[in-house]
Amino acid sequence: MASLTVNGTPRDFNGDTSMPLLWYLRDDLQMTGTKFGCGMALCGACTVHLDGAAVRSCMTPMSAAVGKKVTTIEGLDPKGQHPLQVAWRSVGVPQCGYCQSGQIMQAAALLQAKKKPSDAEIESAMSGNICRCGTYTRIKAAIKQAAGVKEA
């Protein structure tokens, strides 16, 4: 049996530890905020935090999560009041919304590591997250708002 913590709750997993973390979250725990996008860690829709670091859950095996803390979009702030979630709504980032949980989780890891990121740091950190609606300008603006960085 494998043990891990998901959004602050201790969990046990009795399955194949080569199974991707994404399927455990979505299928076993019914946490569907984390999305399946490409299945190859290329789009970022499945981004979650593993001990605070942003990872692509579609390619992260359960064995990598054993004994660690996993945070999903549902656990970032259960009431949706994390500064990034507030900024996302304020700036009007989502269109189709499919990539948004992965975008927010990637941005949250960035702001955890760098409180006031520059434009270049935001672009670098977010470069692996694809938005098919092309809301990149608004994503950057929301990250800057959440970080308290004024637009130029």
PDB file of C-alpha atoms in Angstrom:
ATOM      1  CA  MET A   1       0.000   0.000   0.000  1.00  0.00           C
ATOM      2  CA  ALA A   2       1.249   3.478  -0.896  1.00  0.00           C
ATOM      3  CA  SER A   3       0.467   6.487   1.281  1.00  0.00           C
ATOM      4  CA  LEU A   4       0.417  10.121   0.255  1.00  0.00           C
ATOM      5  CA  THR A   5      -1.338  13.333   1.216  1.00  0.00           C
ATOM      6  CA  VAL A   6      -3.731  15.009  -1.213  1.00  0.00           C
ATOM      7  CA  ASN A   7      -4.910  18.526  -0.410  1.00  0.00           C
ATOM      8  CA  GLY A   8      -4.049  17.990   3.253  1.00  0.00           C
ATOM      9  CA  THR A   9      -5.848  14.644   3.587  1.00  0.00           C
ATOM     10  CA  PRO A  10      -3.861  11.422   4.105  1.00  0.00           C
ATOM     11  CA  ARG A  11      -4.678   8.880   1.385  1.00  0.00           C
ATOM     12  CA  ASP A  12      -3.793   5.272   0.671  1.00  0.00           C
ATOM     13  CA  PHE A  13      -3.352   3.761  -2.755  1.00  0.00           C
ATOM     14  CA  ASN A  14      -3.477  -0.004  -3.325  1.00  0.00           C
ATOM     15  CA  GLY A  15      -3.049  -0.085  -7.086  1.00  0.00           C
ATOM     16  CA  ASP A  16      -0.248  -0.240  -9.608  1.00  0.00           C
ATOM     17  CA  THR A  17       2.281   2.439  -8.634  1.00  0.00           C
ATOM     18  CA  SER A  18       3.225   2.928 -12.282  1.00  0.00           C
ATOM     19  CA  MET A  19      -0.240   4.416 -12.900  1.00  0.00           C
ATOM     20  CA  PRO A  20      -0.123   8.170 -13.561  1.00  0.00           C
ATOM     21  CA  LEU A  21      -1.061  10.394 -10.630  1.00  0.00           C
ATOM     22  CA  LEU A  22      -3.635  12.099 -12.886  1.00  0.00           C
ATOM     23  CA  TRP A  23      -5.815   8.995 -13.041  1.00  0.00           C
ATOM     24  CA  TYR A  24      -5.681   8.494  -9.287  1.00  0.00           C
ATOM     25  CA  LEU A  25      -6.812  12.076  -8.751  1.00  0.00           C
ATOM     26  CA  ARG A  26      -9.550  12.037 -11.393  1.00  0.00           C
ATOM     27  CA  ASP A  27     -10.803   8.452 -11.268  1.00  0.00           C
ATOM     28  CA  ASP A  28     -10.197   7.303  -7.701  1.00  0.00           C
ATOM     29  CA  LEU A  29     -10.611  10.589  -5.806  1.00  0.00           C
ATOM     30  CA  GLN A  30     -13.084  12.225  -8.235  1.00  0.00           C
ATOM     31  CA  MET A  31     -11.015  15.437  -8.291  1.00  0.00           C
ATOM     32  CA  THR A  32     -11.746  16.453 -11.854  1.00  0.00           C
ATOM     33  CA  GLY A  33     -10.273  19.966 -11.739  1.00  0.00           C
ATOM     34  CA  THR A  34      -6.966  18.569 -12.981  1.00  0.00           C
ATOM     35  CA  LYS A  35      -7.435  17.971 -16.697  1.00  0.00           C
ATOM     36  CA  PHE A  36      -6.123  15.410 -19.155  1.00  0.00           C
ATOM     37  CA  GLY A  37      -4.744  17.276 -22.137  1.00  0.00           C
ATOM     38  CA  CYS A  38      -2.054  15.538 -24.132  1.00  0.00           C
ATOM     39  CA  GLY A  39      -0.932  12.645 -21.929  1.00  0.00           C
ATOM     40  CA  MET A  40       2.701  13.444 -22.760  1.00  0.00           C
ATOM     41  CA  ALA A  41       3.498  16.302 -20.310  1.00  0.00           C
ATOM     42  CA  LEU A  42       3.546  18.812 -23.168  1.00  0.00           C
ATOM     43  CA  CYS A  43       0.488  20.999 -22.555  1.00  0.00           C
ATOM     44  CA  GLY A  44       0.372  21.575 -18.785  1.00  0.00           C
ATOM     45  CA  ALA A  45      -3.380  21.012 -18.334  1.00  0.00           C
ATOM     46  CA  CYS A  46      -2.628  18.324 -15.733  1.00  0.00           C
ATOM     47  CA  THR A  47      -0.260  20.433 -13.604  1.00  0.00           C
ATOM     48  CA  VAL A  48      -0.415  19.829  -9.841  1.00  0.00           C
ATOM     49  CA  HIS A  49       2.053  20.422  -7.026  1.00  0.00           C
ATOM     50  CA  LEU A  50       4.140  17.606  -5.592  1.00  0.00           C
ATOM     51  CA  ASP A  51       5.746  18.824  -2.367  1.00  0.00           C
ATOM     52  CA  GLY A  52       5.249  22.355  -3.715  1.00  0.00           C
ATOM     53  CA  ALA A  53       6.838  21.806  -7.127  1.00  0.00           C
ATOM     54  CA  ALA A  54       4.749  21.963 -10.297  1.00  0.00           C
ATOM     55  CA  VAL A  55       4.610  18.564 -12.024  1.00  0.00           C
ATOM     56  CA  ARG A  56       2.672  17.111 -14.925  1.00  0.00           C
ATOM     57  CA  SER A  57       0.434  14.517 -13.310  1.00  0.00           C
ATOM     58  CA  CYS A  58      -0.185  12.685 -16.605  1.00  0.00           C
ATOM     59  CA  MET A  59       3.434  11.494 -16.597  1.00  0.00           C
ATOM     60  CA  THR A  60       4.088  11.375 -12.843  1.00  0.00           C
ATOM     61  CA  PRO A  61       3.732   7.784 -11.637  1.00  0.00           C
ATOM     62  CA  MET A  62       2.073   7.107  -8.314  1.00  0.00           C
ATOM     63  CA  SER A  63       5.421   5.784  -7.091  1.00  0.00           C
ATOM     64  CA  ALA A  64       6.792   9.353  -7.285  1.00  0.00           C
ATOM     65  CA  ALA A  65       3.979  10.626  -5.033  1.00  0.00           C
ATOM     66  CA  VAL A  66       4.445   8.073  -2.243  1.00  0.00           C
ATOM     67  CA  GLY A  67       5.066   9.839   1.045  1.00  0.00           C
ATOM     68  CA  LYS A  68       4.618  13.268  -0.541  1.00  0.00           C
ATOM     69  CA  LYS A  69       2.090  16.086  -0.490  1.00  0.00           C
ATOM     70  CA  VAL A  70      -0.018  16.610  -3.611  1.00  0.00           C
ATOM     71  CA  THR A  71      -1.950  19.831  -4.102  1.00  0.00           C
ATOM     72  CA  THR A  72      -4.547  20.100  -6.849  1.00  0.00           C
ATOM     73  CA  ILE A  73      -6.586  23.096  -7.988  1.00  0.00           C
ATOM     74  CA  GLU A  74      -9.276  21.957  -5.525  1.00  0.00           C
ATOM     75  CA  GLY A  75      -6.765  22.247  -2.679  1.00  0.00           C
ATOM     76  CA  LEU A  76      -5.132  25.522  -3.706  1.00  0.00           C
ATOM     77  CA  ASP A  77      -7.992  27.345  -1.992  1.00  0.00           C
ATOM     78  CA  PRO A  78     -11.221  25.382  -1.573  1.00  0.00           C
ATOM     79  CA  LYS A  79     -13.262  28.611  -1.730  1.00  0.00           C
ATOM     80  CA  GLY A  80     -11.485  29.886  -4.833  1.00  0.00           C
ATOM     81  CA  GLN A  81      -9.945  32.852  -3.029  1.00  0.00           C
ATOM     82  CA  HIS A  82      -6.245  32.249  -3.689  1.00  0.00           C
ATOM     83  CA  PRO A  83      -4.793  35.528  -5.054  1.00  0.00           C
ATOM     84  CA  LEU A  84      -4.296  33.890  -8.456  1.00  0.00           C
ATOM     85  CA  GLN A  85      -7.881  32.651  -8.592  1.00  0.00           C
ATOM     86  CA  VAL A  86      -9.136  36.114  -7.660  1.00  0.00           C
ATOM     87  CA  ALA A  87      -6.867  37.741 -10.277  1.00  0.00           C
ATOM     88  CA  TRP A  88      -7.935  35.191 -12.921  1.00  0.00           C
ATOM     89  CA  ARG A  89     -11.555  36.252 -12.448  1.00  0.00           C
ATOM     90  CA  SER A  90     -10.722  39.951 -12.165  1.00  0.00           C
ATOM     91  CA  VAL A  91      -8.712  40.005 -15.393  1.00  0.00           C
ATOM     92  CA  GLY A  92     -11.155  37.681 -17.201  1.00  0.00           C
ATOM     93  CA  VAL A  93      -8.570  35.097 -18.166  1.00  0.00           C
ATOM     94  CA  PRO A  94     -10.698  32.024 -18.979  1.00  0.00           C
ATOM     95  CA  GLN A  95     -12.397  31.497 -22.275  1.00  0.00           C
ATOM     96  CA  CYS A  96     -12.941  27.770 -22.748  1.00  0.00           C
ATOM     97  CA  GLY A  97     -11.359  27.212 -19.327  1.00  0.00           C
ATOM     98  CA  TYR A  98      -9.843  23.816 -20.081  1.00  0.00           C
ATOM     99  CA  CYS A  99      -6.212  24.751 -19.356  1.00  0.00           C
ATOM    100  CA  GLN A 100      -6.945  27.104 -16.493  1.00  0.00           C
ATOM    101  CA  SER A 101      -6.357  24.802 -13.518  1.00  0.00           C
ATOM    102  CA  GLY A 102      -2.967  23.807 -14.920  1.00  0.00           C
ATOM    103  CA  GLN A 103      -2.131  27.440 -15.685  1.00  0.00           C
ATOM    104  CA  ILE A 104      -3.058  28.527 -12.157  1.00  0.00           C
ATOM    105  CA  MET A 105      -1.101  25.681 -10.538  1.00  0.00           C
ATOM    106  CA  GLN A 106       1.978  26.498 -12.631  1.00  0.00           C
ATOM    107  CA  ALA A 107       1.627  30.193 -11.742  1.00  0.00           C
ATOM    108  CA  ALA A 108       1.204  29.355  -8.042  1.00  0.00           C
ATOM    109  CA  ALA A 109       4.478  27.420  -8.071  1.00  0.00           C
ATOM    110  CA  LEU A 110       6.141  30.402  -9.744  1.00  0.00           C
ATOM    111  CA  LEU A 111       4.850  32.845  -7.125  1.00  0.00           C
ATOM    112  CA  GLN A 112       5.892  30.491  -4.343  1.00  0.00           C
ATOM    113  CA  ALA A 113       9.447  30.562  -5.698  1.00  0.00           C
ATOM    114  CA  LYS A 114       9.515  34.201  -6.842  1.00  0.00           C
ATOM    115  CA  LYS A 115       7.213  36.686  -5.082  1.00  0.00           C
ATOM    116  CA  LYS A 116       7.552  39.471  -7.681  1.00  0.00           C
ATOM    117  CA  PRO A 117       8.484  37.829 -10.998  1.00  0.00           C
ATOM    118  CA  SER A 118       9.576  39.847 -13.999  1.00  0.00           C
ATOM    119  CA  ASP A 119       7.886  39.510 -17.388  1.00  0.00           C
ATOM    120  CA  ALA A 120      10.735  37.259 -18.539  1.00  0.00           C
ATOM    121  CA  GLU A 121      10.417  35.050 -15.449  1.00  0.00           C
ATOM    122  CA  ILE A 122       6.654  34.728 -15.965  1.00  0.00           C
ATOM    123  CA  GLU A 123       7.093  33.880 -19.631  1.00  0.00           C
ATOM    124  CA  SER A 124       9.781  31.313 -18.841  1.00  0.00           C
ATOM    125  CA  ALA A 125       7.800  29.641 -16.044  1.00  0.00           C
ATOM    126  CA  MET A 126       4.581  29.543 -18.053  1.00  0.00           C
ATOM    127  CA  SER A 127       6.093  28.541 -21.408  1.00  0.00           C
ATOM    128  CA  GLY A 128       5.181  24.858 -21.001  1.00  0.00           C
ATOM    129  CA  ASN A 129       1.494  25.569 -20.433  1.00  0.00           C
ATOM    130  CA  ILE A 130      -0.556  25.819 -23.595  1.00  0.00           C
ATOM    131  CA  CYS A 131      -3.768  27.841 -23.874  1.00  0.00           C
ATOM    132  CA  ARG A 132      -5.658  26.956 -27.006  1.00  0.00           C
ATOM    133  CA  CYS A 133      -7.696  30.158 -26.692  1.00  0.00           C
ATOM    134  CA  GLY A 134      -4.542  32.284 -26.637  1.00  0.00           C
ATOM    135  CA  THR A 135      -5.184  34.218 -23.423  1.00  0.00           C
ATOM    136  CA  TYR A 136      -1.460  34.527 -22.682  1.00  0.00           C
ATOM    137  CA  THR A 137      -1.556  38.320 -22.279  1.00  0.00           C
ATOM    138  CA  ARG A 138      -4.341  38.048 -19.700  1.00  0.00           C
ATOM    139  CA  ILE A 139      -2.586  35.138 -17.954  1.00  0.00           C
ATOM    140  CA  LYS A 140       0.524  37.292 -17.529  1.00  0.00           C
ATOM    141  CA  ALA A 141      -1.581  40.243 -16.327  1.00  0.00           C
ATOM    142  CA  ALA A 142      -3.339  38.046 -13.741  1.00  0.00           C
ATOM    143  CA  ILE A 143      -0.045  36.674 -12.444  1.00  0.00           C
ATOM    144  CA  LYS A 144       1.303  40.209 -12.114  1.00  0.00           C
ATOM    145  CA  GLN A 145      -1.869  41.321 -10.331  1.00  0.00           C
ATOM    146  CA  ALA A 146      -1.663  38.414  -7.892  1.00  0.00           C
ATOM    147  CA  ALA A 147       1.990  39.239  -7.240  1.00  0.00           C
ATOM    148  CA  GLY A 148       1.228  42.924  -6.751  1.00  0.00           C
ATOM    149  CA  VAL A 149       3.386  43.906  -9.715  1.00  0.00           C
ATOM    150  CA  LYS A 150       2.112  46.938 -11.614  1.00  0.00           C
ATOM    151  CA  GLU A 151       1.730  46.755 -15.379  1.00  0.00           C
ATOM    152  CA  ALA A 152       4.148  48.937 -17.335  1.00  0.00           C
TER     153      ALA A 152
END
